[in-house]
Amino acid sequence: MAKTIAERADVVPLLAEVFREYGFDGASLSVIGERTGLGKGSLYHFFPGGKEEMAAAVLQEIDRWFEAEIYKPLREATDPRAAIDGMLRAVDDYFRSGRRICLVGAFALDNVRDRFAAAVKGYFAEWRSALASALERAGCSPDLAHALAEETVVAIQGALVLARALDDTAVFARSIEATRAKLAAAIDHKH
Amino acid sequence: MAKTIAERADVVPLLAEVFREYGFDGASLSVIGERTGLGKGSLYHFFPGGKEEMAAAVLQEIDRWFEAEIYKPLREATDPRAAIDGMLRAVDDYFRSGRRICLVGAFALDNVRDRFAAAVKGYFAEWRSALASALERAGCSPDLAHALAEETVVAIQGALVLARALDDTAVFARSIEATRAKLAAAIDHKH
DNA sequence: TAAACTATGGAACGATCGGTACAATAGAGG
DNA sequence: CCTCTATTGTACCGATCGTTCCATAGTTTA
């Protein structure tokens, strides 16, 4: 196939960054054009549905990434404890220690939430259930596993908000570390 | 003075609700006009600075409310433990058990963050420090008090994100309850 | 090489944006 | 009743929004 000038798959990560930076409404076609280096013709060629399809593609790519790098290991790893540590490391990396925003979380608070409600809900529901699965396999009771998983996702999202608001990545680092310690303690005591 | 037809103070809460619902960019002057019942003439009479001044007034009103209802009691109450319980009750009430958004948190994730950076940062910094003050007076060490305060604010913000994303107020309720239990335990053990 | 398909840039469209100007109106004080 | 100022509705502005459309350049297939 050699060298197509641009592929839809190449554009999606750029779109993700633009939406993260400007939000859905703030990401105008003009800035999208600048950042992707594509004209409107190309953008509408790849995404006939316009901005909505672009955002949907971004959310799908995010879901694909989390499924492969986070959820699947949590659900399937033979060593659930290592998988949980791996998740926290991957999360710290993915969100750049709090410098990067969670686009799905931002959408949840935005007025576009209703438009992408299914994707937003699925993202968090999957995360919570995958983590709960790992915790159960690590010895936690179903109730405790579910509670801990929910608290963990809550802490990550809250830490992203606070780190961004206070412009202080240390907030995120502390929250991840506290979460890690709490999960480790729960697993050790094996309630 | 008697009966002026409308007061700036009457409009601010309506503006707050509009910004919560539509975000800063999404809150167009036309929907603001609808929801407040005011024409552009009146709006620009009360807020010569336009939307930016409207949002600033809303943030100031939010700060005023939290200062009076949350921060001050935390800092000054003779019974800090009761003040903390009161805070959690007030928070649950204010955010309507997770149905209502934290506008400041939403701004923090939005692209308007830079414009209101000072107000956003102040909001969270004050909250954290006021809560830490109460925890210290309840017997916690300064380090522990600061850590617990930060974790609490993180949990509240994260719970708002998740509750909204999953469209499930139970998430918020559980998070508040878990936070309450954790703070109570920390105070009882008096590290 | 000719035809067919993909990719690209940019002009143009109607709609709506935030903001301004201004004339009409309403109450309050004399 | 008149005057004055505060308040309000509305017409309008330039800019920008998302989208459509089309001519054309590039690539693949016949």
XYZ file of C-alpha atoms (C1' of nucleotides) in Angstrom:
442
model
C 0.000 0.000 0.000
C 3.085 2.157 0.230
C 2.428 5.725 1.266
C -0.977 7.170 1.583
C -0.570 10.772 2.546
C -2.639 10.457 5.667
C -4.629 7.777 7.430
C -7.609 8.136 9.662
C -5.738 6.231 12.329
C -2.924 8.789 12.276
C -5.311 11.634 12.876
C -7.170 10.270 15.880
C -4.371 10.776 18.440
C -3.932 14.341 17.257
C -7.656 14.891 17.599
C -7.542 13.448 21.096
C -4.955 15.968 22.152
C -6.904 18.836 20.646
C -10.101 17.809 22.426
C -8.199 17.423 25.663
C -6.782 20.903 25.339
C -9.794 22.795 24.073
C -12.773 20.669 25.046
C -15.395 19.604 22.556
C -16.913 23.005 21.930
C -13.602 24.804 22.131
C -12.009 22.558 19.537
C -13.052 24.509 16.475
C -12.566 23.147 13.002
C -9.931 25.786 12.435
C -7.733 24.692 15.353
C -8.362 21.059 14.467
C -7.179 21.896 10.976
C -4.062 23.605 12.283
C -3.112 20.860 14.683
C -3.748 17.978 12.323
C -2.356 19.753 9.294
C -5.481 18.711 7.416
C -7.934 20.864 5.548
C -11.642 20.667 6.039
C -11.970 18.543 2.943
C -9.763 15.839 4.370
C -11.324 16.015 7.800
C -14.792 15.560 6.419
C -13.499 12.880 4.119
C -12.260 10.831 7.078
C -15.066 11.819 9.399
C -18.223 12.431 7.362
C -20.124 12.948 10.590
C -18.055 16.008 11.446
C -16.902 16.867 14.932
C -19.236 14.396 16.543
C -17.695 11.527 14.618
C -14.214 12.803 15.396
C -14.947 12.803 19.112
C -16.579 9.393 18.868
C -13.475 8.044 17.148
C -11.303 9.514 19.877
C -13.439 7.953 22.606
C -13.307 4.613 20.815
C -9.534 4.808 20.558
C -9.304 5.637 24.256
C -11.516 2.689 25.046
C -9.384 0.443 22.862
C -6.240 1.576 24.646
C -7.641 1.123 28.130
C -9.098 -2.243 27.214
C -5.729 -3.501 26.016
C -3.468 -1.850 28.577
C -5.614 -1.676 31.693
C -8.837 -3.668 31.743
C -7.631 -6.843 30.085
C -4.554 -7.252 32.308
C -6.700 -6.607 35.361
C -9.204 -9.224 34.334
C -6.818 -11.863 33.081
C -3.448 -11.542 34.801
C -2.385 -14.554 36.793
C -0.887 -12.230 39.389
C -3.655 -9.732 40.143
C -1.543 -7.807 42.595
C 1.098 -7.146 39.958
C -1.652 -6.190 37.514
C -2.958 -3.600 39.960
C 0.505 -2.140 40.438
C 0.865 -2.155 36.668
C -2.413 -0.295 36.330
C -1.306 2.449 38.694
C 1.962 2.798 36.834
C 0.198 2.878 33.471
C -2.273 5.460 34.770
C 0.466 7.689 36.121
C 2.172 7.437 32.775
C -0.946 7.942 30.673
C -2.059 11.024 32.560
C 1.492 12.367 32.696
C 1.435 12.513 36.483
C -1.598 14.750 36.383
C -0.495 17.119 33.647
C -2.814 15.437 31.215
C -6.549 15.465 31.513
C -8.931 12.529 31.392
C -10.998 13.380 28.345
C -13.787 11.052 29.392
C -13.994 12.640 32.817
C -14.002 16.089 31.266
C -16.816 15.041 28.936
C -18.748 13.737 31.916
C -18.751 17.208 33.476
C -19.360 18.969 30.187
C -22.627 19.710 28.472
C -21.712 17.212 25.756
C -22.126 14.409 28.274
C -25.527 13.422 26.929
C -24.199 13.039 23.407
C -21.551 10.542 24.457
C -23.298 9.171 27.511
C -22.883 5.546 26.505
C -19.140 5.784 25.879
C -18.579 7.790 29.059
C -20.581 5.404 31.192
C -18.941 2.362 29.632
C -15.449 3.693 30.249
C -15.928 4.049 33.988
C -18.097 0.982 34.414
C -15.513 -1.196 32.677
C -12.682 0.248 34.664
C -14.444 -0.302 37.945
C -15.493 -3.842 37.139
C -12.094 -4.867 35.777
C -10.361 -3.580 38.880
C -12.924 -5.240 41.120
C -12.253 -8.486 39.308
C -8.543 -8.250 40.018
C -9.171 -7.412 43.669
C -11.485 -10.365 44.067
C -8.927 -12.670 42.565
C -6.418 -11.176 44.975
C -8.550 -12.366 47.842
C -11.010 -9.554 48.561
C -14.664 -10.281 49.084
C -16.915 -9.190 46.202
C -18.351 -6.328 48.239
C -14.975 -5.068 49.359
C -13.515 -5.478 45.894
C -16.299 -3.419 44.360
C -16.008 -0.730 47.011
C -12.233 -0.495 46.686
C -12.394 -0.412 42.898
C -14.904 2.416 42.971
C -12.869 4.370 45.515
C -9.793 3.934 43.362
C -11.382 5.257 40.189
C -12.903 8.092 42.204
C -9.496 8.962 43.630
C -7.844 8.996 40.219
C -10.474 11.259 38.722
C -10.527 13.549 41.718
C -6.755 13.737 41.707
C -6.808 14.818 38.075
C -9.235 17.602 38.903
C -7.259 18.823 41.880
C -3.857 18.516 40.267
C -5.080 20.580 37.365
C -6.873 23.130 39.530
C -3.900 23.638 41.825
C -1.445 23.252 38.959
C 0.500 20.813 41.100
C 1.419 17.343 39.911
C 2.435 16.394 43.450
C -1.254 16.164 44.308
C -1.676 13.475 41.695
C 1.454 11.625 42.774
C 0.337 11.583 46.409
C -3.105 10.349 45.488
C -1.750 7.508 43.369
C 0.649 6.502 46.117
C -2.061 6.603 48.791
C -4.286 4.493 46.584
C -1.505 1.992 45.973
C -0.863 1.679 49.690
C -4.524 1.260 50.472
C -5.056 -1.465 47.901
C -1.911 -3.281 48.989
C -3.040 -3.184 52.608
C -6.482 -4.496 51.720
C -4.974 -7.354 49.745
C -2.530 -8.236 52.495
C -5.179 -8.416 55.154
C -7.362 -10.407 52.768
C -10.733 -9.556 54.233
C -34.620 51.720 46.750
C -37.893 49.922 47.328
C -38.457 47.689 44.378
C -35.982 47.764 41.604
C -37.155 45.413 38.931
C -34.084 43.239 39.140
C -30.920 43.140 41.170
C -27.548 41.859 40.178
C -27.615 39.633 43.234
C -30.815 37.962 42.032
C -29.285 37.102 38.688
C -26.079 35.462 39.891
C -27.655 32.213 41.136
C -29.487 31.833 37.847
C -26.237 32.405 36.000
C -24.559 29.796 38.166
C -27.115 27.198 37.181
C -26.783 28.053 33.509
C -22.995 27.757 33.604
C -23.287 24.478 35.464
C -25.612 23.116 32.829
C -23.981 24.415 29.673
C -20.392 25.178 30.652
C -18.795 28.523 29.976
C -18.643 28.272 26.209
C -21.953 26.498 25.925
C -23.769 29.143 27.928
C -24.587 31.476 25.067
C -26.059 34.864 25.696
C -29.298 33.682 24.174
C -29.760 30.851 26.689
C -28.580 33.130 29.476
C -31.224 35.572 28.360
C -33.897 32.900 28.360
C -33.034 31.481 31.749
C -32.642 34.797 33.525
C -35.531 36.448 31.772
C -33.240 39.371 31.020
C -32.411 40.894 27.668
C -28.934 41.694 26.559
C -29.444 45.292 27.578
C -30.014 44.353 31.202
C -27.285 41.743 31.241
C -24.694 44.168 29.957
C -26.020 46.794 32.308
C -25.335 44.553 35.302
C -22.221 42.944 33.871
C -20.438 45.417 31.587
C -17.626 42.915 31.206
C -19.896 40.425 29.477
C -19.764 36.694 29.997
C -16.387 36.834 31.684
C -17.719 39.153 34.365
C -20.809 36.990 34.772
C -18.697 33.917 35.378
C -16.415 35.831 37.716
C -19.434 36.965 39.725
C -20.664 33.389 39.907
C -17.283 32.153 41.121
C -17.187 34.916 43.703
C -20.642 33.989 44.940
C -19.609 30.341 45.185
C -16.543 31.342 47.137
C -18.640 33.500 49.432
C -21.010 30.599 50.092
C -18.270 28.077 50.784
C -16.417 30.523 52.980
C -19.490 31.097 55.132
C -20.919 27.581 55.166
C -17.851 25.363 54.915
C -14.460 26.957 55.441
C -15.278 29.236 58.338
C -16.987 26.565 60.448
C -14.086 24.222 59.768
C -11.561 26.804 60.882
C -13.421 28.209 63.858
C -15.771 25.622 65.297
C -15.073 24.648 68.880
C -15.998 21.079 68.018
C -13.979 20.277 64.900
C -15.410 16.790 64.576
C -18.926 18.155 64.419
C -17.756 20.736 61.909
C -16.385 17.991 59.681
C -19.632 16.075 59.861
C -21.423 19.309 59.091
C -19.200 19.852 56.076
C -20.023 16.449 54.641
C -23.707 17.049 55.175
C -23.504 20.498 53.597
C -21.558 19.107 50.646
C -24.038 16.319 50.055
C -26.796 18.890 50.149
C -25.029 21.448 47.972
C -24.197 18.958 45.241
C -27.606 17.345 45.481
C -26.097 13.970 46.244
C -24.111 14.091 43.038
C -26.831 15.330 40.708
C -25.292 18.765 40.712
C -21.896 19.552 39.276
C -19.039 21.396 40.931
C -18.673 24.368 38.631
C -15.164 25.082 39.862
C -14.071 21.529 39.188
C -15.643 21.642 35.746
C -13.810 24.888 35.019
C -10.570 23.267 36.127
C -10.921 20.622 33.414
C -12.175 23.082 30.823
C -10.174 25.246 28.479
C -11.373 28.316 30.413
C -9.233 27.227 33.342
C -6.516 29.753 32.568
C -8.949 32.637 32.580
C -10.174 31.840 36.084
C -7.046 30.142 37.358
C -6.792 32.242 40.499
C -10.382 31.642 41.588
C -10.179 27.939 40.800
C -6.926 27.480 42.642
C -8.138 29.503 45.603
C -11.304 27.483 45.942
C -9.515 24.174 46.340
C -6.586 25.529 48.317
C -8.926 27.124 50.846
C -11.036 24.035 51.158
C -8.047 21.830 51.736
C -6.451 24.118 54.285
C -9.668 24.754 56.205
C -10.327 21.038 56.479
C -6.736 20.381 57.491
C -7.118 22.980 60.215
C -10.158 21.216 61.623
C -8.400 17.858 61.514
C -5.402 19.247 63.335
C -7.580 20.701 66.025
C -9.239 17.304 66.270
C -5.904 15.798 67.163
C -4.285 14.822 63.886
C -0.669 15.644 63.213
C -0.133 18.440 60.675
C 1.113 16.000 58.046
C -1.735 13.583 58.510
C -4.262 16.398 58.635
C -3.017 17.786 55.343
C -2.985 14.376 53.689
C -6.477 13.506 54.882
C -7.831 16.874 53.841
C -6.424 16.494 50.359
C -7.746 12.953 50.027
C -11.164 14.145 51.107
C -11.391 16.938 48.554
C -10.068 14.543 45.920
C -12.721 11.992 46.835
C -15.515 14.547 46.638
C -14.453 15.795 43.221
C -13.869 12.316 41.888
C -17.220 11.191 43.201
C -18.909 14.035 41.358
C -17.244 12.964 38.121
C -18.151 9.312 38.537
C -21.679 9.919 39.758
C -22.323 12.083 36.758
C -20.627 9.738 34.308
C -22.476 6.675 35.572
C -25.636 8.657 36.194
C -25.816 7.107 39.635
C -26.123 9.166 42.779
C -25.342 6.090 44.877
C -21.702 6.451 43.841
C -21.609 9.869 45.427
C -23.397 8.709 48.558
C -20.993 5.807 49.035
C -17.987 8.049 48.555
C -19.212 10.569 51.100
C -19.950 7.837 53.599
C -16.558 6.191 53.095
C -14.881 9.559 53.563
C -16.845 10.218 56.715
C -15.857 6.858 58.174
C -12.223 7.333 57.274
C -12.017 10.771 58.873
C -13.827 9.575 61.970
C -11.424 6.657 62.317
C -8.405 8.897 61.911
C -9.697 11.263 64.562
C -10.496 8.458 66.970
C -7.062 6.945 66.702
C -5.553 10.392 67.044
C -2.257 9.804 65.310
C -2.370 5.542 -21.114
C -7.226 5.822 -19.725
C -10.382 5.364 -16.358
C -11.677 5.007 -11.451
C -11.117 6.039 -6.931
C -9.045 8.492 -2.915
C -7.343 12.480 -0.791
C -6.941 17.488 -0.451
C -7.511 22.478 -0.061
C -10.324 26.188 0.092
C -14.239 29.053 -1.264
C -18.854 29.836 0.137
C -23.116 29.194 3.110
C -26.344 30.063 6.678
C -26.415 30.233 11.528
C -24.975 31.894 15.669
C -21.591 33.846 18.498
C -20.332 37.898 21.978
C -20.737 42.600 22.083
C -22.434 47.565 20.976
C -25.645 51.294 20.230
C -29.609 53.436 21.009
C -34.283 54.554 21.466
C -38.238 53.407 24.318
C -39.904 52.832 28.938
C -40.492 52.850 33.869
C -40.143 54.668 38.664
C -38.661 58.013 41.936
C -38.222 62.711 43.545
C -39.404 67.263 42.991
C -47.127 66.915 36.036
C -42.450 67.086 34.799
C -37.677 65.602 34.922
C -34.122 62.577 35.499
C -31.872 58.329 35.795
C -32.044 53.415 35.808
C -33.596 49.679 33.212
C -34.978 47.293 29.157
C -35.900 45.489 24.194
C -34.142 45.336 19.792
C -31.672 46.098 15.719
C -27.203 45.544 14.261
C -22.081 44.599 13.938
C -17.984 41.841 12.594
C -16.195 37.426 13.624
C -16.377 32.715 13.765
C -18.887 28.585 14.023
C -19.801 23.728 11.644
C -20.857 22.171 7.313
C -21.301 21.653 2.221
C -19.470 21.593 -2.115
C -16.443 21.220 -5.864
C -12.321 21.470 -8.625
C -8.144 19.181 -8.625
C -4.043 16.456 -7.347
C -2.437 11.938 -6.322
C -2.701 6.936 -6.487
C -4.303 2.501 -8.059
C -6.339 -0.494 -11.414
C -7.320 -1.964 -16.155
